[in-house]
PDB file of C-alpha atoms in Angstrom:
ATOM      1  CA  MET A  12       5.241 -26.554  -9.838  1.00 75.00           C
ATOM      2  CA  THR A  13       4.706 -27.094 -13.546  1.00 92.00           C
ATOM      3  CA  PRO A  14       4.924 -30.732 -14.751  1.00 97.00           C
ATOM      4  CA  ILE A  15       8.311 -31.810 -16.136  1.00 97.00           C
ATOM      5  CA  ARG A  16       7.381 -33.843 -19.198  1.00 98.00           C
ATOM      6  CA  ILE A  17       4.889 -36.134 -20.874  1.00 98.00           C
ATOM      7  CA  ASN A  18       6.058 -39.447 -19.415  1.00 98.00           C
ATOM      8  CA  HIS A  19       3.773 -41.622 -21.530  1.00 98.00           C
ATOM      9  CA  VAL A  20       0.622 -41.855 -23.584  1.00 98.00           C
ATOM     10  CA  ALA A  21      -1.313 -45.089 -23.021  1.00 97.00           C
ATOM     11  CA  ILE A  22      -3.363 -46.733 -25.758  1.00 97.00           C
ATOM     12  CA  VAL A  23      -5.746 -49.639 -25.118  1.00 97.00           C
ATOM     13  CA  VAL A  24      -5.761 -52.253 -27.869  1.00 96.00           C
ATOM     14  CA  PRO A  25      -7.323 -55.717 -28.181  1.00 95.00           C
ATOM     15  CA  ASP A  26      -3.982 -57.374 -28.897  1.00 95.00           C
ATOM     16  CA  VAL A  27      -0.431 -56.060 -28.418  1.00 96.00           C
ATOM     17  CA  ALA A  28       1.195 -58.141 -31.168  1.00 95.00           C
ATOM     18  CA  GLN A  29      -1.367 -56.985 -33.703  1.00 94.00           C
ATOM     19  CA  ALA A  30      -1.032 -53.314 -32.680  1.00 95.00           C
ATOM     20  CA  LEU A  31       2.743 -53.567 -33.040  1.00 96.00           C
ATOM     21  CA  GLN A  32       2.278 -54.234 -36.741  1.00 94.00           C
ATOM     22  CA  PHE A  33       1.540 -50.540 -36.986  1.00 96.00           C
ATOM     23  CA  TRP A  34       3.615 -48.907 -34.247  1.00 97.00           C
ATOM     24  CA  GLN A  35       6.714 -51.014 -34.808  1.00 95.00           C
ATOM     25  CA  ASP A  36       6.626 -52.146 -38.426  1.00 94.00           C
ATOM     26  CA  ALA A  37       4.850 -49.247 -40.147  1.00 95.00           C
ATOM     27  CA  LEU A  38       5.979 -46.366 -37.934  1.00 96.00           C
ATOM     28  CA  GLY A  39       9.451 -47.667 -37.137  1.00 96.00           C
ATOM     29  CA  MET A  40       9.275 -47.456 -33.346  1.00 97.00           C
ATOM     30  CA  THR A  41      11.258 -49.855 -31.167  1.00 97.00           C
ATOM     31  CA  VAL A  42       9.825 -51.927 -28.324  1.00 97.00           C
ATOM     32  CA  SER A  43      12.001 -51.583 -25.224  1.00 97.00           C
ATOM     33  CA  HIS A  44      10.173 -54.375 -23.399  1.00 96.00           C
ATOM     34  CA  ILE A  45       6.863 -56.174 -23.062  1.00 97.00           C
ATOM     35  CA  GLU A  46       5.492 -56.736 -19.577  1.00 94.00           C
ATOM     36  CA  ARG A  47       2.700 -58.989 -18.337  1.00 94.00           C
ATOM     37  CA  ASN A  48       1.064 -57.539 -15.246  1.00 89.00           C
ATOM     38  CA  ALA A  49      -0.919 -60.379 -13.654  1.00 88.00           C
ATOM     39  CA  GLN A  50      -2.462 -58.113 -11.004  1.00 84.00           C
ATOM     40  CA  GLU A  51      -4.000 -55.749 -13.571  1.00 86.00           C
ATOM     41  CA  ALA A  52      -4.475 -58.639 -16.055  1.00 93.00           C
ATOM     42  CA  VAL A  53      -2.810 -56.721 -18.886  1.00 95.00           C
ATOM     43  CA  GLU A  54       0.058 -57.042 -21.314  1.00 97.00           C
ATOM     44  CA  ILE A  55       1.941 -53.794 -22.005  1.00 96.00           C
ATOM     45  CA  ALA A  56       4.413 -52.967 -24.786  1.00 97.00           C
ATOM     46  CA  PHE A  57       6.650 -49.956 -24.101  1.00 97.00           C
ATOM     47  CA  LEU A  58       7.861 -47.915 -27.090  1.00 98.00           C
ATOM     48  CA  PRO A  59      10.248 -45.087 -26.142  1.00 98.00           C
ATOM     49  CA  VAL A  60      10.096 -41.874 -28.191  1.00 98.00           C
ATOM     50  CA  GLY A  61      12.181 -38.826 -27.237  1.00 97.00           C
ATOM     51  CA  GLU A  62      11.910 -38.255 -23.483  1.00 97.00           C
ATOM     52  CA  GLY A  63       8.634 -40.228 -23.267  1.00 98.00           C
ATOM     53  CA  GLU A  64       6.966 -43.467 -24.251  1.00 98.00           C
ATOM     54  CA  ILE A  65       3.945 -44.868 -26.028  1.00 98.00           C
ATOM     55  CA  GLU A  66       2.393 -47.740 -24.075  1.00 97.00           C
ATOM     56  CA  LEU A  67       0.176 -50.282 -25.822  1.00 97.00           C
ATOM     57  CA  ILE A  68      -2.037 -52.025 -23.254  1.00 97.00           C
ATOM     58  CA  ALA A  69      -4.138 -55.132 -23.934  1.00 97.00           C
ATOM     59  CA  PRO A  70      -6.280 -57.135 -21.503  1.00 97.00           C
ATOM     60  CA  ILE A  71      -5.295 -60.762 -20.883  1.00 96.00           C
ATOM     61  CA  THR A  72      -8.580 -61.754 -19.222  1.00 95.00           C
ATOM     62  CA  ASP A  73     -12.192 -60.884 -20.030  1.00 93.00           C
ATOM     63  CA  ASP A  74     -13.051 -59.356 -16.674  1.00 91.00           C
ATOM     64  CA  SER A  75     -10.218 -56.905 -15.984  1.00 89.00           C
ATOM     65  CA  GLY A  76     -10.755 -53.154 -15.791  1.00 90.00           C
ATOM     66  CA  VAL A  77      -9.007 -52.725 -19.137  1.00 94.00           C
ATOM     67  CA  ALA A  78     -11.137 -55.493 -20.722  1.00 96.00           C
ATOM     68  CA  ARG A  79     -14.280 -53.702 -19.561  1.00 95.00           C
ATOM     69  CA  TYR A  80     -12.955 -50.371 -20.869  1.00 93.00           C
ATOM     70  CA  LEU A  81     -12.202 -51.938 -24.247  1.00 95.00           C
ATOM     71  CA  ALA A  82     -15.651 -53.548 -24.460  1.00 95.00           C
ATOM     72  CA  LYS A  83     -17.369 -50.273 -23.567  1.00 93.00           C
ATOM     73  CA  SER A  84     -15.251 -47.620 -25.299  1.00 91.00           C
ATOM     74  CA  GLY A  85     -13.302 -49.490 -27.959  1.00 93.00           C
ATOM     75  CA  ALA A  86      -9.596 -49.313 -28.720  1.00 96.00           C
ATOM     76  CA  GLY A  87      -7.849 -45.951 -28.556  1.00 96.00           C
ATOM     77  CA  LEU A  88      -6.239 -43.348 -26.332  1.00 96.00           C
ATOM     78  CA  HIS A  89      -6.710 -44.306 -22.678  1.00 96.00           C
ATOM     79  CA  HIS A  90      -4.709 -41.879 -20.535  1.00 97.00           C
ATOM     80  CA  ILE A  91      -1.742 -39.535 -20.493  1.00 98.00           C
ATOM     81  CA  CYS A  92       0.862 -39.385 -17.772  1.00 98.00           C
ATOM     82  CA  LEU A  93       2.716 -36.239 -16.764  1.00 98.00           C
ATOM     83  CA  GLU A  94       5.837 -36.446 -14.658  1.00 98.00           C
ATOM     84  CA  VAL A  95       6.058 -34.074 -11.706  1.00 98.00           C
ATOM     85  CA  ALA A  96       8.851 -33.296  -9.253  1.00 97.00           C
ATOM     86  CA  ASP A  97       6.772 -33.562  -6.079  1.00 97.00           C
ATOM     87  CA  ILE A  98       3.581 -35.576  -6.472  1.00 97.00           C
ATOM     88  CA  GLU A  99       2.238 -34.760  -3.016  1.00 97.00           C
ATOM     89  CA  ALA A 100       2.599 -31.026  -3.655  1.00 97.00           C
ATOM     90  CA  SER A 101       0.905 -31.411  -7.061  1.00 97.00           C
ATOM     91  CA  MET A 102      -1.923 -33.451  -5.549  1.00 97.00           C
ATOM     92  CA  ALA A 103      -2.411 -30.915  -2.758  1.00 96.00           C
ATOM     93  CA  GLN A 104      -2.616 -28.071  -5.277  1.00 96.00           C
ATOM     94  CA  ILE A 105      -5.097 -30.036  -7.419  1.00 96.00           C
ATOM     95  CA  ALA A 106      -7.294 -30.889  -4.429  1.00 96.00           C
ATOM     96  CA  LYS A 107      -7.184 -27.266  -3.230  1.00 95.00           C
ATOM     97  CA  THR A 108      -8.825 -26.063  -6.456  1.00 94.00           C
ATOM     98  CA  GLY A 109     -11.663 -28.568  -6.047  1.00 94.00           C
ATOM     99  CA  ALA A 110     -10.539 -30.942  -8.814  1.00 94.00           C
ATOM    100  CA  GLU A 111     -11.116 -34.614  -8.044  1.00 95.00           C
ATOM    101  CA  LEU A 112      -8.267 -37.068  -7.502  1.00 97.00           C
ATOM    102  CA  ILE A 113      -9.018 -40.778  -7.948  1.00 96.00           C
ATOM    103  CA  ASN A 114      -6.287 -41.676  -5.439  1.00 94.00           C
ATOM    104  CA  GLU A 115      -6.263 -39.795  -2.159  1.00 91.00           C
ATOM    105  CA  SER A 116      -2.574 -40.411  -1.665  1.00 96.00           C
ATOM    106  CA  PRO A 117       0.178 -41.550  -4.054  1.00 96.00           C
ATOM    107  CA  ARG A 118       0.444 -45.264  -4.795  1.00 95.00           C
ATOM    108  CA  ILE A 119       3.908 -46.786  -5.158  1.00 95.00           C
ATOM    109  CA  ARG A 120       4.938 -49.268  -7.853  1.00 88.00           C
ATOM    110  CA  ASP A 121       7.522 -52.008  -7.348  1.00 86.00           C
ATOM    111  CA  ASP A 122      10.075 -49.880  -9.216  1.00 89.00           C
ATOM    112  CA  GLY A 123       9.586 -46.989  -6.798  1.00 94.00           C
ATOM    113  CA  ILE A 124       7.518 -44.741  -9.061  1.00 95.00           C
ATOM    114  CA  ARG A 125       4.861 -42.871  -7.109  1.00 97.00           C
ATOM    115  CA  TYR A 126       1.646 -42.285  -9.045  1.00 96.00           C
ATOM    116  CA  ALA A 127      -1.913 -41.029  -8.772  1.00 97.00           C
ATOM    117  CA  PHE A 128      -4.807 -40.450 -11.157  1.00 96.00           C
ATOM    118  CA  VAL A 129      -6.944 -37.351 -11.618  1.00 97.00           C
ATOM    119  CA  HIS A 130     -10.603 -37.939 -12.503  1.00 96.00           C
ATOM    120  CA  PRO A 131     -11.585 -37.121 -16.120  1.00 95.00           C
ATOM    121  CA  LYS A 132     -14.469 -34.958 -14.944  1.00 93.00           C
ATOM    122  CA  SER A 133     -11.976 -32.431 -13.568  1.00 93.00           C
ATOM    123  CA  THR A 134      -9.578 -32.356 -16.534  1.00 94.00           C
ATOM    124  CA  GLY A 135     -11.953 -31.945 -19.479  1.00 90.00           C
ATOM    125  CA  GLY A 136     -12.572 -35.627 -20.144  1.00 93.00           C
ATOM    126  CA  VAL A 137      -8.999 -36.922 -19.880  1.00 96.00           C
ATOM    127  CA  LEU A 138      -7.847 -39.633 -17.496  1.00 96.00           C
ATOM    128  CA  LEU A 139      -4.624 -38.046 -16.239  1.00 98.00           C
ATOM    129  CA  GLU A 140      -1.889 -39.888 -14.383  1.00 97.00           C
ATOM    130  CA  LEU A 141       0.847 -38.140 -12.402  1.00 98.00           C
ATOM    131  CA  TYR A 142       4.244 -39.798 -11.922  1.00 97.00           C
ATOM    132  CA  GLN A 143       7.053 -38.962  -9.572  1.00 97.00           C
ATOM    133  CA  LEU A 144      10.203 -40.940 -10.359  1.00 96.00           C
ATOM    134  CA  PRO A 145      12.210 -42.337  -7.451  1.00 94.00           C
ATOM    135  CA  THR A 146      15.190 -40.320  -6.311  1.00 85.00           C
ATOM    136  CA  VAL A 147      18.405 -42.031  -7.343  1.00 74.00           C
ATOM    137  CA  ALA A 148      20.679 -42.537  -4.352  1.00 67.00           C
ATOM    138  CA  LYS A 149      23.948 -40.657  -4.654  1.00 65.00           C
ATOM    139  CA  PRO A 150      27.092 -42.769  -4.356  1.00 65.00           C
TER     140      PRO A 150
ATOM    141  CA  MET B  10      13.262 -43.896 -39.141  1.00 75.00           C
ATOM    142  CA  THR B  11      11.885 -43.945 -35.618  1.00 92.00           C
ATOM    143  CA  PRO B  12       9.869 -40.857 -34.571  1.00 97.00           C
ATOM    144  CA  ILE B  13      11.810 -38.173 -32.677  1.00 97.00           C
ATOM    145  CA  ARG B  14       9.405 -37.145 -29.943  1.00 98.00           C
ATOM    146  CA  ILE B  15       5.814 -36.678 -28.841  1.00 98.00           C
ATOM    147  CA  ASN B  16       5.205 -33.200 -30.248  1.00 98.00           C
ATOM    148  CA  HIS B  17       1.779 -32.741 -28.678  1.00 98.00           C
ATOM    149  CA  VAL B  18      -1.285 -34.387 -27.206  1.00 98.00           C
ATOM    150  CA  ALA B  19      -4.541 -32.726 -28.266  1.00 97.00           C
ATOM    151  CA  ILE B  20      -7.587 -32.609 -26.024  1.00 97.00           C
ATOM    152  CA  VAL B  21     -11.016 -31.454 -27.214  1.00 97.00           C
ATOM    153  CA  VAL B  22     -12.939 -29.428 -24.637  1.00 96.00           C
ATOM    154  CA  PRO B  23     -16.170 -27.400 -24.768  1.00 95.00           C
ATOM    155  CA  ASP B  24     -14.470 -24.234 -23.582  1.00 95.00           C
ATOM    156  CA  VAL B  25     -10.762 -23.341 -23.379  1.00 96.00           C
ATOM    157  CA  ALA B  26     -11.043 -20.870 -20.487  1.00 95.00           C
ATOM    158  CA  GLN B  27     -12.949 -23.380 -18.377  1.00 94.00           C
ATOM    159  CA  ALA B  28     -10.490 -26.207 -19.147  1.00 95.00           C
ATOM    160  CA  LEU B  29      -7.600 -23.934 -18.158  1.00 96.00           C
ATOM    161  CA  GLN B  30      -8.987 -23.823 -14.630  1.00 95.00           C
ATOM    162  CA  PHE B  31      -7.614 -27.329 -14.312  1.00 96.00           C
ATOM    163  CA  TRP B  32      -4.530 -27.406 -16.556  1.00 97.00           C
ATOM    164  CA  GLN B  33      -3.246 -23.968 -15.579  1.00 95.00           C
ATOM    165  CA  ASP B  34      -4.585 -23.268 -12.102  1.00 94.00           C
ATOM    166  CA  ALA B  35      -4.737 -26.755 -10.569  1.00 95.00           C
ATOM    167  CA  LEU B  36      -1.855 -28.424 -12.400  1.00 96.00           C
ATOM    168  CA  GLY B  37       0.423 -25.398 -12.652  1.00 96.00           C
ATOM    169  CA  MET B  38       1.058 -25.478 -16.396  1.00 97.00           C
ATOM    170  CA  THR B  39       1.736 -22.272 -18.336  1.00 97.00           C
ATOM    171  CA  VAL B  40      -0.080 -21.180 -21.489  1.00 97.00           C
ATOM    172  CA  SER B  41       2.429 -20.110 -24.129  1.00 97.00           C
ATOM    173  CA  HIS B  42      -0.289 -18.689 -26.376  1.00 96.00           C
ATOM    174  CA  ILE B  43      -3.928 -18.984 -27.372  1.00 97.00           C
ATOM    175  CA  GLU B  44      -4.756 -19.085 -31.076  1.00 94.00           C
ATOM    176  CA  ARG B  45      -8.064 -18.650 -32.873  1.00 94.00           C
ATOM    177  CA  ASN B  46      -8.097 -20.597 -36.136  1.00 89.00           C
ATOM    178  CA  ALA B  47     -10.993 -19.227 -38.196  1.00 88.00           C
ATOM    179  CA  GLN B  48     -10.549 -21.808 -40.951  1.00 84.00           C
ATOM    180  CA  GLU B  49     -10.953 -24.775 -38.589  1.00 86.00           C
ATOM    181  CA  ALA B  50     -13.340 -22.750 -36.360  1.00 93.00           C
ATOM    182  CA  VAL B  51     -11.434 -23.596 -33.191  1.00 95.00           C
ATOM    183  CA  GLU B  52      -9.674 -21.896 -30.325  1.00 97.00           C
ATOM    184  CA  ILE B  53      -6.474 -23.619 -29.138  1.00 96.00           C
ATOM    185  CA  ALA B  54      -4.480 -23.093 -25.943  1.00 97.00           C
ATOM    186  CA  PHE B  55      -0.879 -24.345 -26.071  1.00 97.00           C
ATOM    187  CA  LEU B  56       0.716 -25.548 -22.835  1.00 98.00           C
ATOM    188  CA  PRO B  57       4.379 -26.542 -23.193  1.00 98.00           C
ATOM    189  CA  VAL B  58       5.669 -29.426 -21.044  1.00 98.00           C
ATOM    190  CA  GLY B  59       9.200 -30.772 -21.451  1.00 97.00           C
ATOM    191  CA  GLU B  60       9.949 -31.189 -25.160  1.00 97.00           C
ATOM    192  CA  GLY B  61       6.238 -31.339 -26.061  1.00 98.00           C
ATOM    193  CA  GLU B  62       2.915 -29.601 -25.542  1.00 98.00           C
ATOM    194  CA  ILE B  63      -0.626 -30.186 -24.390  1.00 98.00           C
ATOM    195  CA  GLU B  64      -3.140 -28.535 -26.727  1.00 97.00           C
ATOM    196  CA  LEU B  65      -6.654 -27.714 -25.518  1.00 97.00           C
ATOM    197  CA  ILE B  66      -8.970 -27.343 -28.516  1.00 97.00           C
ATOM    198  CA  ALA B  67     -12.508 -25.926 -28.377  1.00 97.00           C
ATOM    199  CA  PRO B  68     -14.939 -25.295 -31.235  1.00 97.00           C
ATOM    200  CA  ILE B  69     -16.010 -21.686 -31.844  1.00 96.00           C
ATOM    201  CA  THR B  70     -18.964 -22.568 -34.090  1.00 95.00           C
ATOM    202  CA  ASP B  71     -21.588 -25.307 -33.859  1.00 93.00           C
ATOM    203  CA  ASP B  72     -20.884 -26.869 -37.244  1.00 91.00           C
ATOM    204  CA  SER B  73     -17.091 -27.331 -37.329  1.00 89.00           C
ATOM    205  CA  GLY B  74     -15.449 -30.752 -37.424  1.00 90.00           C
ATOM    206  CA  VAL B  75     -14.361 -30.336 -33.811  1.00 94.00           C
ATOM    207  CA  ALA B  76     -17.883 -29.277 -32.762  1.00 96.00           C
ATOM    208  CA  ARG B  77     -19.282 -32.442 -34.360  1.00 95.00           C
ATOM    209  CA  TYR B  78     -16.588 -34.555 -32.671  1.00 93.00           C
ATOM    210  CA  LEU B  79     -17.415 -33.016 -29.296  1.00 95.00           C
ATOM    211  CA  ALA B  80     -21.155 -33.581 -29.773  1.00 95.00           C
ATOM    212  CA  LYS B  81     -20.612 -37.201 -30.783  1.00 93.00           C
ATOM    213  CA  SER B  82     -17.725 -38.353 -28.578  1.00 90.00           C
ATOM    214  CA  GLY B  83     -17.620 -35.858 -25.720  1.00 93.00           C
ATOM    215  CA  ALA B  84     -14.612 -34.027 -24.324  1.00 96.00           C
ATOM    216  CA  GLY B  85     -11.325 -35.874 -24.005  1.00 96.00           C
ATOM    217  CA  LEU B  86      -8.200 -37.040 -25.780  1.00 96.00           C
ATOM    218  CA  HIS B  87      -8.477 -36.317 -29.516  1.00 96.00           C
ATOM    219  CA  HIS B  88      -5.125 -37.124 -31.139  1.00 97.00           C
ATOM    220  CA  ILE B  89      -1.415 -37.458 -30.539  1.00 98.00           C
ATOM    221  CA  CYS B  90       1.278 -36.020 -32.758  1.00 98.00           C
ATOM    222  CA  LEU B  91       4.689 -37.582 -33.266  1.00 98.00           C
ATOM    223  CA  GLU B  92       7.488 -35.588 -34.799  1.00 98.00           C
ATOM    224  CA  VAL B  93       9.487 -37.293 -37.545  1.00 98.00           C
ATOM    225  CA  ALA B  94      12.617 -36.273 -39.424  1.00 97.00           C
ATOM    226  CA  ASP B  95      11.327 -37.030 -42.936  1.00 97.00           C
ATOM    227  CA  ILE B  96       7.540 -37.117 -43.200  1.00 97.00           C
ATOM    228  CA  GLU B  97       7.493 -38.350 -46.794  1.00 97.00           C
ATOM    229  CA  ALA B  98       9.717 -41.295 -45.909  1.00 97.00           C
ATOM    230  CA  SER B  99       7.534 -42.090 -42.872  1.00 97.00           C
ATOM    231  CA  MET B 100       4.363 -41.857 -44.958  1.00 97.00           C
ATOM    232  CA  ALA B 101       5.837 -44.100 -47.647  1.00 96.00           C
ATOM    233  CA  GLN B 102       6.788 -46.711 -45.057  1.00 96.00           C
ATOM    234  CA  ILE B 103       3.308 -46.539 -43.487  1.00 96.00           C
ATOM    235  CA  ALA B 104       1.571 -46.890 -46.851  1.00 96.00           C
ATOM    236  CA  LYS B 105       3.842 -49.785 -47.800  1.00 95.00           C
ATOM    237  CA  THR B 106       2.606 -51.848 -44.852  1.00 94.00           C
ATOM    238  CA  GLY B 107      -1.014 -51.301 -45.876  1.00 94.00           C
ATOM    239  CA  ALA B 108      -1.879 -48.834 -43.100  1.00 94.00           C
ATOM    240  CA  GLU B 109      -4.229 -46.049 -44.139  1.00 95.00           C
ATOM    241  CA  LEU B 110      -3.145 -42.411 -44.303  1.00 97.00           C
ATOM    242  CA  ILE B 111      -5.871 -39.756 -44.199  1.00 96.00           C
ATOM    243  CA  ASN B 112      -3.690 -37.384 -46.233  1.00 94.00           C
ATOM    244  CA  GLU B 113      -2.076 -38.763 -49.359  1.00 91.00           C
ATOM    245  CA  SER B 114       0.694 -36.188 -49.252  1.00 96.00           C
ATOM    246  CA  PRO B 115       1.899 -33.866 -46.480  1.00 96.00           C
ATOM    247  CA  ARG B 116      -0.048 -30.660 -45.891  1.00 95.00           C
ATOM    248  CA  ILE B 117       1.887 -27.498 -45.006  1.00 95.00           C
ATOM    249  CA  ARG B 118       0.905 -25.011 -42.323  1.00 89.00           C
ATOM    250  CA  ASP B 119       1.607 -21.274 -42.500  1.00 86.00           C
ATOM    251  CA  ASP B 120       4.529 -21.743 -40.126  1.00 89.00           C
ATOM    252  CA  GLY B 121       6.130 -24.309 -42.429  1.00 94.00           C
ATOM    253  CA  ILE B 122       5.286 -27.444 -40.428  1.00 95.00           C
ATOM    254  CA  ARG B 123       4.485 -30.364 -42.716  1.00 97.00           C
ATOM    255  CA  TYR B 124       1.832 -32.710 -41.335  1.00 96.00           C
ATOM    256  CA  ALA B 125      -0.341 -35.686 -42.160  1.00 97.00           C
ATOM    257  CA  PHE B 126      -2.808 -37.880 -40.294  1.00 96.00           C
ATOM    258  CA  VAL B 127      -2.937 -41.668 -40.046  1.00 97.00           C
ATOM    259  CA  HIS B 128      -6.408 -43.230 -39.847  1.00 96.00           C
ATOM    260  CA  PRO B 129      -7.396 -44.629 -36.418  1.00 95.00           C
ATOM    261  CA  LYS B 130      -8.360 -47.957 -37.955  1.00 93.00           C
ATOM    262  CA  SER B 131      -4.687 -48.634 -38.742  1.00 93.00           C
ATOM    263  CA  THR B 132      -3.199 -47.540 -35.404  1.00 93.00           C
ATOM    264  CA  GLY B 133      -5.428 -49.345 -32.899  1.00 90.00           C
ATOM    265  CA  GLY B 134      -8.069 -46.636 -32.550  1.00 93.00           C
ATOM    266  CA  VAL B 135      -5.814 -43.582 -32.261  1.00 96.00           C
ATOM    267  CA  LEU B 136      -5.938 -40.569 -34.544  1.00 96.00           C
ATOM    268  CA  LEU B 137      -2.212 -40.063 -35.139  1.00 98.00           C
ATOM    269  CA  GLU B 138      -0.661 -36.927 -36.588  1.00 97.00           C
ATOM    270  CA  LEU B 139       2.863 -36.779 -37.962  1.00 98.00           C
ATOM    271  CA  TYR B 140       4.828 -33.515 -37.949  1.00 97.00           C
ATOM    272  CA  GLN B 141       7.987 -32.540 -39.726  1.00 97.00           C
ATOM    273  CA  LEU B 142       9.343 -29.215 -38.503  1.00 96.00           C
ATOM    274  CA  PRO B 143      10.728 -26.791 -41.078  1.00 94.00           C
ATOM    275  CA  THR B 144      14.474 -26.785 -41.576  1.00 85.00           C
ATOM    276  CA  VAL B 145      15.984 -23.638 -40.111  1.00 74.00           C
ATOM    277  CA  ALA B 146      18.081 -21.835 -42.704  1.00 67.00           C
ATOM    278  CA  LYS B 147      21.727 -21.558 -41.735  1.00 65.00           C
ATOM    279  CA  PRO B 148      23.146 -18.017 -41.618  1.00 66.00           C
TER     280      PRO B 148
END
């Protein structure tokens, strides 16, 4: 039940356009799309690399969770996301060892991705997200 | 000149064996090898995932750079490493845009990997490593 790949690495920045001056212009990465998520009050730029992505996340209000994180901890690495084949099996195995999950059961995004977070105190200080991609229906 | 892949994500922990209780036992990852680097005074566990790796890094003395980082910032995400095809070309492009490289020219590891670090102040708070893998000689 080993994870499949690093799906993404998420970086919190004060401003996406400014951060892109490095990741896009200096490093030569390409932005696949920029998304505004009103519910989380963030703007996210997605930069694919190999089988994964770099995500640059900036708050768009002063009172969002990401805004508070930025004010407290500063810009930088925020979390990593590993893709798994069966998120419920992975979560059950994690819980069985006594590690702490932030979500008791998987949450589901609009695009069908199932996800859950593991608490940094169980991972060695890293906020870890697990992703299970939706099964593509066979024709 | 876009990067090829996320080569690794490095996590600083107080103790490798303890951290493996989560990454290996709870998450089901496999350790490919554990390395003691006397020069950097660290122990590193390598856990392959997809085309990349998670690296768990712990200090083995109290006065190493990693020991000081751990004392100051606590355990957690330390740096990400992107693999590039031509590190000198990438470094030249980065320098041209005014971003700050920590290494002026690539350093070379015993295994032939060429690497350099970009300063967090130019990336949006992330310590970024670039890797160029050695060319394999054709038979």
